[in-house]
PDB file of C-alpha atoms in Angstrom:
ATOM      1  CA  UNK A   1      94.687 117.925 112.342  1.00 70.00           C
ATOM      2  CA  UNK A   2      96.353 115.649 114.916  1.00 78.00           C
ATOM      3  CA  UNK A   3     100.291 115.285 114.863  1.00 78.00           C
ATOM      4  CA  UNK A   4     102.109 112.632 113.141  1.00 80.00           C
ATOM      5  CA  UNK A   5     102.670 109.315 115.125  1.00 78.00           C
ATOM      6  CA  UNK A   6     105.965 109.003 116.806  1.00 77.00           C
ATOM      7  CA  UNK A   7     108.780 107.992 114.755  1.00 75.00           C
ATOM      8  CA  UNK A   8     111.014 105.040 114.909  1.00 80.00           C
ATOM      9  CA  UNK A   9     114.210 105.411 115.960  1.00 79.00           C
ATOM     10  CA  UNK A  10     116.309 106.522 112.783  1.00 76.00           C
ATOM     11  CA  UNK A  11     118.230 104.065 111.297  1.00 82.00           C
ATOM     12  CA  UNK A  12     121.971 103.998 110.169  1.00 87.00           C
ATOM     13  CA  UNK A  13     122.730 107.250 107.211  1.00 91.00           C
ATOM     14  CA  UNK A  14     123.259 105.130 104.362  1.00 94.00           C
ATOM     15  CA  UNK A  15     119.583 102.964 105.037  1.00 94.00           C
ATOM     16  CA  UNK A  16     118.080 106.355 105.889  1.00 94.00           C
ATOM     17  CA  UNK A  17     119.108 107.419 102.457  1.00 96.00           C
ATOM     18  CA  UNK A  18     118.019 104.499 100.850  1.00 96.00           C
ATOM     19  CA  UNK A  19     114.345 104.670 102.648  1.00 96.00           C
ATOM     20  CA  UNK A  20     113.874 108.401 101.498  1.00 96.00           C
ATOM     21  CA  UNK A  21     115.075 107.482  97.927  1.00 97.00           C
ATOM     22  CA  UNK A  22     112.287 104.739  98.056  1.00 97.00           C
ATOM     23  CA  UNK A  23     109.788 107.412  99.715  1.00 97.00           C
ATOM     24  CA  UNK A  24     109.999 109.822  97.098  1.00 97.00           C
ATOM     25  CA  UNK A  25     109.529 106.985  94.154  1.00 97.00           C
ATOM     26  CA  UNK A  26     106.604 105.598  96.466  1.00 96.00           C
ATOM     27  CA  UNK A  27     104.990 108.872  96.543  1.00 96.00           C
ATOM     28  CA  UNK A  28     105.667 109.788  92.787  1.00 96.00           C
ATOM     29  CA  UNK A  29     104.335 106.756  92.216  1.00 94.00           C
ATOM     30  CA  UNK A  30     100.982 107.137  93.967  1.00 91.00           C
ATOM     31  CA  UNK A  31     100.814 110.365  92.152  1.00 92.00           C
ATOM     32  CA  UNK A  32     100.784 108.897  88.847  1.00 92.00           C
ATOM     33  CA  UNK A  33      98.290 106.234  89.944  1.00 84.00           C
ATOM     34  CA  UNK A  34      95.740 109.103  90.924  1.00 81.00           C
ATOM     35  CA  UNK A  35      95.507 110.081  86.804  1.00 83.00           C
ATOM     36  CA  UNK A  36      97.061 106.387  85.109  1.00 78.00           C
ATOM     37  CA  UNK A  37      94.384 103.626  85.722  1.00 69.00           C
ATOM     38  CA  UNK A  38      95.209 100.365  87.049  1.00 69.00           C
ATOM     39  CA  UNK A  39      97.637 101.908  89.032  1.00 77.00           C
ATOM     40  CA  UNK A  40      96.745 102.055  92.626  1.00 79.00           C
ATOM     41  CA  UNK A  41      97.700 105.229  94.224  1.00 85.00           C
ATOM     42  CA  UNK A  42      96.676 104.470  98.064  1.00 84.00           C
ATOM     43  CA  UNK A  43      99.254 101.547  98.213  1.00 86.00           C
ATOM     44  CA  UNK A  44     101.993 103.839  97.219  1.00 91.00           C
ATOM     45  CA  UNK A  45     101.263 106.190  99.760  1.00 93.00           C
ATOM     46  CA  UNK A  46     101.063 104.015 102.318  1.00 91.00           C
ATOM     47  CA  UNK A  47     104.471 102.867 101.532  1.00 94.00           C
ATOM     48  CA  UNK A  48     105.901 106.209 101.404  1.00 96.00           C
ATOM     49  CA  UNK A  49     104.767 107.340 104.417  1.00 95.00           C
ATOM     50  CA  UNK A  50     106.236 103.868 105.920  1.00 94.00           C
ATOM     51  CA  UNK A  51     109.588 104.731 104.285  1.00 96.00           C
ATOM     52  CA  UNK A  52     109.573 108.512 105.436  1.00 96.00           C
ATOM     53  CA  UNK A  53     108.749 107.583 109.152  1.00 93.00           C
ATOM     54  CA  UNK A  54     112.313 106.227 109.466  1.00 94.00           C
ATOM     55  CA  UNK A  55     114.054 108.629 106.711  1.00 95.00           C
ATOM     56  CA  UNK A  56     112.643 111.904 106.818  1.00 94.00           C
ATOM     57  CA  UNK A  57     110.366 113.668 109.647  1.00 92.00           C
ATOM     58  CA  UNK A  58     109.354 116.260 107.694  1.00 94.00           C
ATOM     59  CA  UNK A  59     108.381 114.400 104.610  1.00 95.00           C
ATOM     60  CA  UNK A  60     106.426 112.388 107.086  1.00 95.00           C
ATOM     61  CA  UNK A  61     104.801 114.839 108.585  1.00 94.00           C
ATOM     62  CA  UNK A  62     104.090 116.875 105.169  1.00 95.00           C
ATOM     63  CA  UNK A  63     102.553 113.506 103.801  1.00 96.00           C
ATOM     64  CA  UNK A  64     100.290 113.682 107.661  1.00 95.00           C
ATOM     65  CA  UNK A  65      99.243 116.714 106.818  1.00 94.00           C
ATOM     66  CA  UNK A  66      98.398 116.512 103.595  1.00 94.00           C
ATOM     67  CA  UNK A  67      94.798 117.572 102.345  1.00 93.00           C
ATOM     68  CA  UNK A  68      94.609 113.951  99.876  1.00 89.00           C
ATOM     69  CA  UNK A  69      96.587 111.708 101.734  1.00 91.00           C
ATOM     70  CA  UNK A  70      96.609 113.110 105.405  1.00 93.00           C
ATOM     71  CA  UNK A  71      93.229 111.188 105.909  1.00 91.00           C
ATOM     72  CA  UNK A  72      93.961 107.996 103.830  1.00 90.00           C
ATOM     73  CA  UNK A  73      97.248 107.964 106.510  1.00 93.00           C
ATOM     74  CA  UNK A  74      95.465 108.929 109.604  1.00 93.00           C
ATOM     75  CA  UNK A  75      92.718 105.814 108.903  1.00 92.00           C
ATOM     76  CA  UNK A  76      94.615 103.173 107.985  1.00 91.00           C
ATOM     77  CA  UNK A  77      97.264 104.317 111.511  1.00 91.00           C
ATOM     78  CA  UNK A  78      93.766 104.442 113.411  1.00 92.00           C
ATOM     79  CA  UNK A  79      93.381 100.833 112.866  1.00 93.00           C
ATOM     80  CA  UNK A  80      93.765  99.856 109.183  1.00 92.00           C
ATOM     81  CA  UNK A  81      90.601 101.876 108.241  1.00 94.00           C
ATOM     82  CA  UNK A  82      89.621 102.610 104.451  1.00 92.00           C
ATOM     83  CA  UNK A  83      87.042 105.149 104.439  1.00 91.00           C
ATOM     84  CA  UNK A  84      83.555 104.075 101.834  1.00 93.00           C
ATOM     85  CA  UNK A  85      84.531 107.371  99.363  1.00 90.00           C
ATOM     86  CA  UNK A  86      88.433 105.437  98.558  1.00 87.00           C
ATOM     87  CA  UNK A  87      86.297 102.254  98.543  1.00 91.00           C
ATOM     88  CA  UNK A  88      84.209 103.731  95.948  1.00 92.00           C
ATOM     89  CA  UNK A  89      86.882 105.344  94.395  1.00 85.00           C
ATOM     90  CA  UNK A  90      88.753 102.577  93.549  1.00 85.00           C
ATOM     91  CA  UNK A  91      86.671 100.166  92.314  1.00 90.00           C
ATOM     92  CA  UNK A  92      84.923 102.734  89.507  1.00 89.00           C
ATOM     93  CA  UNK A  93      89.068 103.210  88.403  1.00 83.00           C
ATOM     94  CA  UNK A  94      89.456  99.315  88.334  1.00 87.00           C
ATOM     95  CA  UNK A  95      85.921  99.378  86.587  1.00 90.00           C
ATOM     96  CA  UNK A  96      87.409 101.720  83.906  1.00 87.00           C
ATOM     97  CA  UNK A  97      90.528  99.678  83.803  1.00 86.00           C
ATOM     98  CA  UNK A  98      88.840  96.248  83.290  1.00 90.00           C
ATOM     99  CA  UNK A  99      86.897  97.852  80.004  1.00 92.00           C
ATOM    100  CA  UNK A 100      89.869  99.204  79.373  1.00 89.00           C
ATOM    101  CA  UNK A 101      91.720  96.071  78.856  1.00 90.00           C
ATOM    102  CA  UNK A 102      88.662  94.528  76.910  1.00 91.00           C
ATOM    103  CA  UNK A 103      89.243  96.893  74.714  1.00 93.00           C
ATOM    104  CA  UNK A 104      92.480  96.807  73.643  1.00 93.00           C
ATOM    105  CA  UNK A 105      94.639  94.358  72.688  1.00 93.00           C
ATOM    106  CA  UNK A 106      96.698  92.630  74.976  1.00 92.00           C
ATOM    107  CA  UNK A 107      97.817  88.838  75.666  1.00 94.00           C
ATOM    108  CA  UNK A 108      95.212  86.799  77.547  1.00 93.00           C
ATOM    109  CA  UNK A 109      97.234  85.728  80.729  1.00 95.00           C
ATOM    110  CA  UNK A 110      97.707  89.388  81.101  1.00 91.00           C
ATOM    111  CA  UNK A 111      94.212  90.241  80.770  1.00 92.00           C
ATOM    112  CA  UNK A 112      93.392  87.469  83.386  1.00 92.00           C
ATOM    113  CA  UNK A 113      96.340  88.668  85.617  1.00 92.00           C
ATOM    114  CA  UNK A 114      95.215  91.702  85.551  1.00 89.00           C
ATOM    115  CA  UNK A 115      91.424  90.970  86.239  1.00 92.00           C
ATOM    116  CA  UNK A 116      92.735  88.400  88.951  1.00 92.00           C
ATOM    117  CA  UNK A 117      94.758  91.077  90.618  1.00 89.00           C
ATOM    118  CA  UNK A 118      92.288  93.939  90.548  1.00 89.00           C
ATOM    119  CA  UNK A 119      89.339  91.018  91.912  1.00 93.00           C
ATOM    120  CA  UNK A 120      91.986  90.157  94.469  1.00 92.00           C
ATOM    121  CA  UNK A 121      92.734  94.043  95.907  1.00 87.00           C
ATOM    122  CA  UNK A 122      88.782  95.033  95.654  1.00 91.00           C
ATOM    123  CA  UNK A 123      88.010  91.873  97.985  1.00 94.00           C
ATOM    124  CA  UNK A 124      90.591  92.553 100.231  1.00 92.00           C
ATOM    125  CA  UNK A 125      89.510  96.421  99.644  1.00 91.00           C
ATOM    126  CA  UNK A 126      85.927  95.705 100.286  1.00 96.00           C
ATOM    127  CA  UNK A 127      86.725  93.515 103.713  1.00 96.00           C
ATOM    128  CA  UNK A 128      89.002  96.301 105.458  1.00 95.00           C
ATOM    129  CA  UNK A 129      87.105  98.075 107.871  1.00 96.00           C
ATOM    130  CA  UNK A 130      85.799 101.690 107.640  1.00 96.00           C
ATOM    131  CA  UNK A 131      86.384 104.977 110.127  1.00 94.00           C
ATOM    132  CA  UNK A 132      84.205 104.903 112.500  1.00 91.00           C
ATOM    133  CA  UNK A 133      81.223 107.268 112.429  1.00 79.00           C
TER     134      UNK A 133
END
């Protein structure tokens, strides 16, 4: 597995503590999204592993290494790459989440907020390019 990219410089203690705060609720936060529907998990990722870069090496390079999210992180560094397989992936859990939501009872603008957002991510999904061979 390749090495982490190289790290910004760090910045000042008290923003370096506030980035790893927000890279440990990021990645929590992707966790939950790979079991709770409707909640995107590579997003999260992404953002912790932003967040970690200038806070903490070693989360950074734990999250590079990673045997889930080590690839998601190499692609999208490699050039903003989403592989088919997390293409796939996510529109079946948006699938689920859509009859989901016609299922159950919620307000209408949220139901077409929500069907709005998920169309909007699965475009933008859909139009980001894949890893090379």
């Amino acid at each position: 597995m390749p090495d982490p990219p190289p790290l910004p410089p760090a910045p000042p203690t008290i923003v370096r503590w506030l980035l790893l705060a927000f890279a440990v609720l990021s990645l929590a936060t992707g966790i939950i999204g790979i079991f709770v529907p409707g909640l995107p998990t590579t997003v999260f990722i992404l953002m912790a592993a932003w967040a970690a870069a200038r806070s903490s090496p070693r989360l950074h390079a734990w999250l590079w290494r990673h045997r889930l999210f080590g690839t998601m992180l190499q692609n999208w560094a490699a050039g903003g790459f989403v592989s088919r397989k997390a293409k796939w992936s996510a529109t079946l859990v948006m699938g689920v989440s859509v009859l989901f939501l016609a299922l159950v009872q919620v307000p209408a603008w949220a139901r077409v907020a929500s069907y709005a957002s998920m169309a909007c991510v699965l475009i933008w999904l859909w139009l980001r390019p894949e890893p090379p061979g």
